[in-house]
Each structure stands twice: as C-alpha cells, then as structure tokens.
Short mmCIF file of C-alpha atoms in Angstrom, two decimals:
data_model
loop_
_atom_site.label_atom_id
_atom_site.label_comp_id
_atom_site.label_asym_id
_atom_site.label_seq_id
_atom_site.Cartn_x
_atom_site.Cartn_y
_atom_site.Cartn_z
CA UNK A 1 -0.56 -32.17 41.11
CA UNK A 2 2.73 -33.91 40.21
CA UNK A 3 3.83 -36.58 38.08
CA UNK A 4 6.80 -38.88 38.35
CA UNK A 5 8.97 -40.34 35.76
CA UNK A 6 8.00 -43.41 33.84
CA UNK A 7 9.67 -45.42 31.16
CA UNK A 8 7.14 -47.35 28.73
CA UNK A 9 6.39 -48.36 25.16
CA UNK A 10 4.02 -45.21 24.79
CA UNK A 11 5.26 -41.75 23.69
CA UNK A 12 3.01 -39.73 25.64
CA UNK A 13 1.33 -39.72 29.14
CA UNK A 14 -0.89 -37.18 30.25
CA UNK A 15 -2.56 -36.89 33.64
CA UNK A 16 -5.63 -34.91 33.43
CA UNK A 17 -7.50 -33.82 36.59
CA UNK A 18 -11.29 -34.09 35.74
CA UNK A 19 -12.05 -33.86 39.39
CA UNK A 20 -10.44 -31.70 42.03
CA UNK A 21 -9.32 -34.30 44.19
CA UNK A 22 -5.53 -34.35 44.02
CA UNK A 23 -3.71 -31.69 46.03
CA UNK A 24 -1.20 -29.51 44.00
CA UNK A 25 0.60 -28.34 47.19
CA UNK A 26 1.95 -31.47 48.66
CA UNK A 27 5.64 -32.09 48.34
CA UNK A 28 6.52 -35.84 47.97
CA UNK A 29 8.52 -37.26 50.74
CA UNK A 30 11.36 -38.72 48.50
CA UNK A 31 12.15 -36.08 45.93
CA UNK A 32 12.54 -37.24 42.50
CA UNK A 33 14.78 -36.05 39.67
CA UNK A 34 11.44 -35.21 37.83
CA UNK A 35 8.38 -33.80 39.64
CA UNK A 36 6.34 -31.06 37.82
CA UNK A 37 3.41 -29.65 39.61
CA UNK A 38 0.49 -27.40 38.30
CA UNK A 39 -2.00 -25.35 40.40
CA UNK A 40 -4.76 -25.01 40.22
CA UNK A 41 -5.56 -28.50 38.90
CA UNK A 42 -8.48 -27.30 36.89
CA UNK A 43 -10.26 -23.79 36.31
CA UNK A 44 -14.12 -23.14 36.27
CA UNK A 45 -14.74 -19.84 34.57
CA UNK A 46 -18.44 -18.51 34.85
CA UNK A 47 -19.90 -16.24 32.44
CA UNK A 48 -19.39 -13.10 34.64
CA UNK A 49 -15.75 -13.68 34.95
CA UNK A 50 -14.66 -14.45 31.53
CA UNK A 51 -12.53 -11.33 31.25
CA UNK A 52 -10.97 -11.63 34.45
CA UNK A 53 -7.04 -12.46 34.39
CA UNK A 54 -6.18 -15.97 35.29
CA UNK A 55 -3.00 -17.76 35.93
CA UNK A 56 -1.55 -21.39 36.25
CA UNK A 57 1.62 -21.85 38.67
CA UNK A 58 3.95 -24.32 37.59
CA UNK A 59 6.58 -25.75 39.89
CA UNK A 60 9.67 -27.85 39.67
CA UNK A 61 9.85 -29.90 42.85
CA UNK A 62 12.46 -32.23 41.38
CA UNK A 63 16.36 -32.28 41.57
CA UNK A 64 16.66 -31.60 37.80
CA UNK A 65 15.83 -28.67 35.25
CA UNK A 66 12.74 -29.01 33.28
CA UNK A 67 11.91 -27.73 29.94
CA UNK A 68 8.18 -27.22 29.97
CA UNK A 69 6.01 -26.34 26.99
CA UNK A 70 2.15 -25.83 26.95
CA UNK A 71 -0.52 -26.70 24.34
CA UNK A 72 -4.35 -26.85 24.35
CA UNK A 73 -6.37 -29.93 23.36
CA UNK A 74 -10.00 -30.90 23.02
CA UNK A 75 -11.12 -33.82 24.90
CA UNK A 76 -14.08 -36.06 25.62
CA UNK A 77 -14.93 -38.69 28.25
CA UNK A 78 -16.64 -41.94 27.22
CA UNK A 79 -19.27 -43.69 29.39
CA UNK A 80 -16.75 -45.66 31.23
CA UNK A 81 -14.82 -42.70 32.27
CA UNK A 82 -11.87 -42.95 29.70
CA UNK A 83 -10.62 -39.81 28.48
CA UNK A 84 -9.70 -39.20 24.75
CA UNK A 85 -8.17 -36.14 23.21
CA UNK A 86 -10.26 -35.56 19.95
CA UNK A 87 -10.29 -32.57 17.58
CA UNK A 88 -13.95 -33.19 17.00
CA UNK A 89 -14.87 -33.15 20.80
CA UNK A 90 -18.26 -31.49 21.33
CA UNK A 91 -18.36 -27.93 23.09
CA UNK A 92 -14.71 -27.39 22.80
CA UNK A 93 -13.08 -23.87 23.52
CA UNK A 94 -9.78 -24.82 22.00
CA UNK A 95 -9.80 -21.62 19.79
CA UNK A 96 -10.84 -19.31 22.55
CA UNK A 97 -7.76 -19.55 24.95
CA UNK A 98 -4.12 -18.30 24.65
CA UNK A 99 -1.24 -19.06 26.98
CA UNK A 100 1.64 -16.84 27.66
CA UNK A 101 4.51 -17.99 27.94
CA UNK A 102 4.18 -21.11 25.98
CA UNK A 103 7.57 -22.44 27.02
CA UNK A 104 10.08 -22.12 29.58
CA UNK A 105 12.95 -23.87 31.58
CA UNK A 106 12.40 -24.38 34.94
CA UNK A 107 15.27 -24.88 37.40
CA UNK A 108 15.14 -27.22 40.49
CA UNK A 109 12.67 -25.59 43.07
CA UNK A 110 11.61 -22.69 40.64
CA UNK A 111 8.14 -21.60 39.88
CA UNK A 112 6.60 -20.08 36.79
CA UNK A 113 3.17 -18.19 36.15
CA UNK A 114 1.47 -18.88 33.01
CA UNK A 115 -1.13 -16.41 32.05
CA UNK A 116 -4.50 -17.64 30.58
CA UNK A 117 -6.74 -15.39 28.38
CA UNK A 118 -10.07 -16.10 27.11
CA UNK A 119 -11.80 -14.63 24.09
CA UNK A 120 -15.21 -16.09 23.38
CA UNK A 121 -16.58 -15.28 20.16
CA UNK A 122 -19.87 -13.37 19.59
CA UNK A 123 -21.69 -16.25 18.01
CA UNK A 124 -20.71 -18.85 20.66
CA UNK A 125 -23.43 -21.25 21.66
CA UNK A 126 -24.63 -20.55 25.24
CA UNK A 127 -23.57 -23.09 27.89
CA UNK A 128 -20.26 -24.51 29.18
CA UNK A 129 -17.25 -25.21 26.82
CA UNK A 130 -14.19 -27.03 27.94
CA UNK A 131 -10.57 -27.34 26.85
CA UNK A 132 -7.41 -29.07 28.44
CA UNK A 133 -4.29 -27.21 28.97
CA UNK A 134 -1.31 -29.56 28.68
CA UNK A 135 1.96 -28.94 30.41
CA UNK A 136 4.63 -31.27 28.80
CA UNK A 137 8.35 -32.03 29.39
CA UNK A 138 10.64 -34.01 27.19
CA UNK A 139 12.25 -37.16 28.36
CA UNK A 140 15.81 -36.83 29.39
CA UNK A 141 18.22 -36.76 26.46
CA UNK A 142 20.24 -39.61 28.22
CA UNK A 143 17.66 -41.83 29.13
CA UNK A 144 18.06 -45.56 27.96
CA UNK A 145 15.62 -47.52 25.95
CA UNK A 146 12.04 -46.07 24.90
CA UNK A 147 10.94 -43.11 26.88
CA UNK A 148 7.85 -41.03 27.19
CA UNK A 149 6.92 -37.39 27.06
CA UNK A 150 5.75 -36.56 30.60
CA UNK A 151 2.66 -34.21 30.70
CA UNK A 152 0.06 -32.96 33.14
CA UNK A 153 -3.10 -31.59 32.08
CA UNK A 154 -5.45 -29.16 33.58
CA UNK A 155 -9.13 -28.82 32.13
CA UNK A 156 -10.72 -25.54 31.86
CA UNK A 157 -14.37 -24.94 31.76
CA UNK A 158 -15.81 -21.68 30.21
CA UNK A 159 -19.53 -20.82 30.62
CA UNK A 160 -21.03 -18.67 27.73
CA UNK A 161 -23.66 -16.48 28.85
CA UNK A 162 -27.22 -17.55 28.18
CA UNK A 163 -29.07 -20.78 29.06
CA UNK A 164 -26.73 -22.11 32.01
CA UNK A 165 -28.67 -25.23 33.29
CA UNK A 166 -27.55 -27.71 35.73
CA UNK A 167 -29.58 -30.94 34.98
CA UNK A 168 -28.59 -34.43 35.62
CA UNK A 169 -31.06 -37.56 35.22
CA UNK A 170 -30.41 -41.23 36.54
CA UNK A 171 -31.14 -43.22 33.45
CA UNK A 172 -30.67 -46.87 34.79
CA UNK A 173 -29.61 -48.81 37.70
CA UNK A 174 -28.24 -52.33 37.27
CA UNK A 175 -28.00 -54.83 40.26
CA UNK A 176 -28.08 -58.55 40.20
CA UNK A 177 -31.60 -59.87 40.03
CA UNK A 178 -30.74 -62.82 42.36
CA UNK A 179 -27.79 -63.40 44.59
CA UNK A 180 -26.70 -65.82 47.33
CA UNK A 181 -24.66 -63.28 49.36
CA UNK A 182 -22.55 -60.22 49.26
CA UNK A 183 -20.88 -58.20 48.31
CA UNK A 184 -22.84 -56.95 45.00
CA UNK A 185 -22.13 -54.64 42.34
CA UNK A 186 -24.38 -51.86 41.77
CA UNK A 187 -24.03 -49.71 38.45
CA UNK A 188 -25.92 -46.43 37.75
CA UNK A 189 -26.10 -44.77 34.47
CA UNK A 190 -26.25 -41.00 34.82
CA UNK A 191 -26.73 -38.51 31.87
CA UNK A 192 -26.12 -34.90 31.90
CA UNK A 193 -29.11 -33.05 30.07
CA UNK A 194 -28.04 -29.59 31.05
CA UNK A 195 -25.48 -27.19 29.74
CA UNK A 196 -23.10 -27.50 32.55
CA UNK A 197 -20.76 -29.98 33.89
CA UNK A 198 -21.70 -31.62 37.36
CA UNK A 199 -19.18 -32.55 40.03
CA UNK A 200 -20.10 -35.96 42.05
CA UNK A 201 -17.38 -35.66 44.54
CA UNK A 202 -16.68 -35.71 48.30
CA UNK A 203 -20.00 -34.83 50.07
CA UNK A 204 -21.78 -34.60 46.54
CA UNK A 205 -20.94 -38.07 45.68
CA UNK A 206 -23.61 -40.25 43.92
CA UNK A 207 -25.37 -42.65 46.32
CA UNK A 208 -27.55 -45.78 46.03
CA UNK A 209 -30.10 -46.10 48.85
CA UNK A 210 -30.61 -49.81 49.64
CA UNK A 211 -31.88 -51.65 52.65
CA UNK A 212 -31.80 -48.57 54.87
CA UNK A 213 -28.01 -47.56 54.00
CA UNK A 214 -26.25 -45.59 51.58
CA UNK A 215 -23.69 -47.18 49.02
CA UNK A 216 -21.45 -44.29 47.66
CA UNK A 217 -20.07 -44.42 44.33
CA UNK A 218 -16.59 -42.97 43.44
CA UNK A 219 -15.92 -39.46 42.55
CA UNK A 220 -16.37 -38.49 38.92
CA UNK A 221 -17.17 -35.24 36.81
CA UNK A 222 -20.01 -35.55 34.23
CA UNK A 223 -19.61 -33.22 31.27
CA UNK A 224 -22.15 -31.38 29.38
CA UNK A 225 -24.24 -33.69 27.28
CA UNK A 226 -22.17 -36.64 28.79
CA UNK A 227 -23.21 -39.92 30.04
CA UNK A 228 -21.51 -42.02 32.71
CA UNK A 229 -21.71 -45.50 34.12
CA UNK A 230 -20.25 -45.66 37.54
CA UNK A 231 -20.13 -48.84 39.92
CA UNK A 232 -20.03 -49.36 43.61
CA UNK A 233 -19.73 -52.27 45.90
CA UNK A 234 -22.64 -53.13 48.18
CA UNK A 235 -20.18 -54.67 50.77
CA UNK A 236 -22.74 -55.91 53.56
CA UNK A 237 -26.19 -56.90 52.42
CA UNK A 238 -28.66 -58.77 54.61
CA UNK A 239 -28.74 -62.47 54.72
CA UNK A 240 -32.15 -62.41 53.19
CA UNK A 241 -33.56 -59.74 51.40
CA UNK A 242 -35.93 -58.63 48.66
CA UNK A 243 -34.32 -55.11 48.42
CA UNK A 244 -35.12 -52.05 46.30
CA UNK A 245 -32.08 -50.21 45.11
CA UNK A 246 -32.71 -46.34 44.48
CA UNK A 247 -30.23 -43.93 42.85
CA UNK A 248 -31.53 -40.28 43.03
CA UNK A 249 -30.04 -37.01 42.08
CA UNK A 250 -31.37 -33.59 42.85
CA UNK A 251 -30.78 -30.40 40.54
CA UNK A 252 -30.56 -26.60 41.63
CA UNK A 253 -34.16 -26.16 40.06
CA UNK A 254 -35.64 -28.30 42.62
CA UNK A 255 -36.20 -31.26 40.29
CA UNK A 256 -35.00 -34.67 40.93
CA UNK A 257 -34.60 -37.93 38.94
CA UNK A 258 -34.30 -41.57 40.10
CA UNK A 259 -34.12 -44.75 38.95
CA UNK A 260 -34.60 -48.19 40.64
CA UNK A 261 -34.01 -51.85 40.55
CA UNK A 262 -34.64 -55.03 42.77
CA UNK A 263 -32.38 -57.54 43.99
CA UNK A 264 -33.61 -60.82 45.81
CA UNK A 265 -31.06 -62.34 48.16
CA UNK A 266 -31.60 -65.92 49.37
CA UNK A 267 -28.50 -67.87 50.65
CA UNK A 268 -29.31 -71.15 49.18
CA UNK A 269 -25.80 -72.31 49.79
CA UNK A 270 -26.77 -72.23 53.47
CA UNK A 271 -30.55 -73.23 53.12
CA UNK A 272 -29.90 -76.30 50.78
CA UNK A 273 -28.10 -78.43 53.40
CA UNK A 274 -30.46 -77.43 56.29
CA UNK A 275 -33.51 -78.39 54.04
CA UNK A 276 -32.08 -81.47 52.97
CA UNK A 277 -31.26 -82.56 56.45
CA UNK A 278 -34.93 -81.57 57.77
CA UNK A 279 -36.34 -83.58 54.70
CA UNK A 280 -34.10 -86.73 55.75
CA UNK A 281 -35.51 -86.42 59.16
CA UNK A 282 -39.22 -86.06 57.94
CA UNK A 283 -38.84 -88.93 55.67
CA UNK A 284 -37.29 -91.28 58.30
CA UNK A 285 -40.21 -90.32 60.82
CA UNK A 286 -42.70 -90.92 58.08
CA UNK A 287 -41.14 -94.55 57.39
CA UNK A 288 -41.04 -95.50 61.22
CA UNK A 289 -44.73 -94.43 61.37
CA UNK A 290 -45.64 -96.55 58.36
CA UNK A 291 -43.66 -99.46 59.97
CA UNK A 292 -45.74 -99.13 63.29
CA UNK A 293 -49.02 -98.79 61.58
CA UNK A 294 -48.42 -101.78 59.58
CA UNK A 295 -47.41 -104.14 62.45
CA UNK A 296 -50.66 -103.04 64.48
CA UNK A 297 -52.95 -104.16 61.40
CA UNK A 298 -51.75 -107.69 61.49
CA UNK A 299 -54.02 -109.88 63.99
CA UNK A 300 -52.86 -113.75 64.78
CA UNK A 301 -55.57 -116.50 64.32
CA UNK A 302 -57.28 -117.55 67.38
CA UNK A 303 -56.36 -121.05 68.70
CA UNK A 304 -56.08 -122.98 71.97
CA UNK A 305 -52.57 -124.26 72.89
CA UNK A 306 -52.93 -127.49 74.78
CA UNK A 307 -50.65 -128.37 77.66
CA UNK A 308 -48.84 -130.95 75.45
CA UNK A 309 -48.23 -128.41 72.83
CA UNK A 310 -50.95 -129.56 70.38
CA UNK A 311 -53.41 -127.34 68.98
CA UNK A 312 -57.12 -128.12 69.89
CA UNK A 313 -59.73 -127.79 67.36
CA UNK A 314 -62.28 -125.11 68.23
CA UNK A 315 -65.47 -126.45 69.60
CA UNK A 316 -68.09 -127.61 67.08
CA UNK A 317 -71.89 -126.92 67.42
CA UNK A 318 -74.14 -130.17 66.98
CA UNK A 319 -77.46 -129.61 65.68
CA UNK A 320 -79.99 -132.42 66.20
CA UNK A 321 -82.16 -132.94 63.24
CA UNK A 322 -84.28 -135.89 64.73
CA UNK A 323 -87.86 -135.48 64.07
CA UNK A 324 -90.62 -136.31 66.34
#
C-alpha cells in the first residue's frame, strides 16, 4: 500500500486497508518525492497463533527521506462504511499490542521491519478484537500553505480463544417497488451476529440473484457486531418484469440467511404512446361505424315522380256506400 502527498485543510489523512485489495508491492510508474509502503496491508491473527512473532515491512519508494512514527488506534465502521477512530470502539485490542521500533528514518529506497507483539489478558472476552496500526510521516518542513500529516493504517484482527463464530445475516433488501426501466439500485443490509469479521471480497462478494442473473456488490469487510448497507447497480433488467430480488449468505456452520424484495418494471414511457395511438384508432373506427349505421336507418318517403317533374298523389281507394 502506498500513499502519495496531498495538500488540504485537514491535518491528518489515514488510509486504512479494511479489505485486502490494494497490492503493497507495486512500484508506482512515476516515482514521487513521497511514497510510503506497508506490508502486509492487514494482519489476521488466529487464536492458535497469538504467540507467533509478526512483522510489518515499511518501505520508502520515494525520492526523499521519511521520518516514520507508529501508533495504535481503536476504530469502528458505521453502516455506510465510513471509518472512524474512536477510543470507545467495541472489541478493541489497543492495549494488547506493542510495536518495536516506534519511530525511525527511512532513506529513499530503504526498508525497515517493525515487530508486532500481542499479549492477550487472561480475562479477555472470547472472539475477535481489532486495532489499527498507523504509520505516519510529518509533512515537509518547507511545504507552503497548510499541509497534512500523511499516514497509512493497517488493521490487526486478534482472535481470543473461545467461541469463534462466523455468522452473518441479511437483514433487508431494498429495491424500487416500481420502475419504468433500468439501471436500478439494489441495497442490502447485512449484519454480523458472530464473533469474527467477515470479508466479502473477490470470489466471496455479496450477490443479489434477480431475473436469472447475479448482481455483484462491491468489496467490503463486516466487523464483529457490525452492520453494513451496501449498494449495487442492476444495469440491464428486462423490459417488462415482476422480479424477485434475493440476497443470501451462507455460513461455515451450514446455515444460510436471505432477504427478498420485489420490483415491478413496466415501460409506461414506451407503452403510453402506443396505447394512445391504438385508442385513437379504435375511437375513429367506432365513429365511422356509427355514421354508417345512422345513414342506413333513414328511409325516404315513397312517391311517384311524373315525367313533367311533378309528384303524383298516391292512388285513392273508393268505397261505394250505395244501398240496395
């Protein structure tokens, strides 16, 4: 993981790798004056490996020397995925880890190893606890204007022996109840009810099943007791559809959880003009039919037209009333 220089009104910028996505071994094509790299980008420490020695590799890939200092911080992630450093964060392991050395100077191209030691107290709650290790470098002394302290953070997950349970539930799926067309936004609310974090990355990404296809959510990590809302775009839904959206997760114990939503897609913007045109044609046909029927119902009065153009009276029946 590397972070390049920035100038801003803020005083601290921390890049914390909550998911193992960013490669820490790629040298940027255009070498900057400042480029701090930390590997691994995070540590996962199972209960059986707590006593095993662990190290971070810190490298300077820039053109200038860097003074690096380390500290630990408790962190939490809200349902939108925003990370905050909080002293009251749940399940923190901030008092369990020590770093050596805590500060050093890195020449351009140099690398330093930082030892991480973990000491879990005997009364620690079983399950996973987390802490962030933050590697910081001060801004250049001659930088003009307001500068920031540049930092790279690596989370460390420590599992205390005991009940280590990986269990995630899908609490809710939100989709438009009615839509004219796509693309459509699908949102899932996922809760961690176990005692370990869960990574939804790469092949293990969260997916929504709808209309015979998978809609993939972006990578994210769900902390212990955490809840996240993640959204994805259904790019190409059918033209007309009453579709059931299903988001499901499976857990190592064989249990699975799912939630569903229904979306109705009717392209009224396309159907409206067609229905209107068809209605006009039906109305026109009905009016023409009425006109023909009305004309056929009118019968002219019988009369005889004489040769001179005058009308002759119809013949009169004469009745002889003479008596004998």
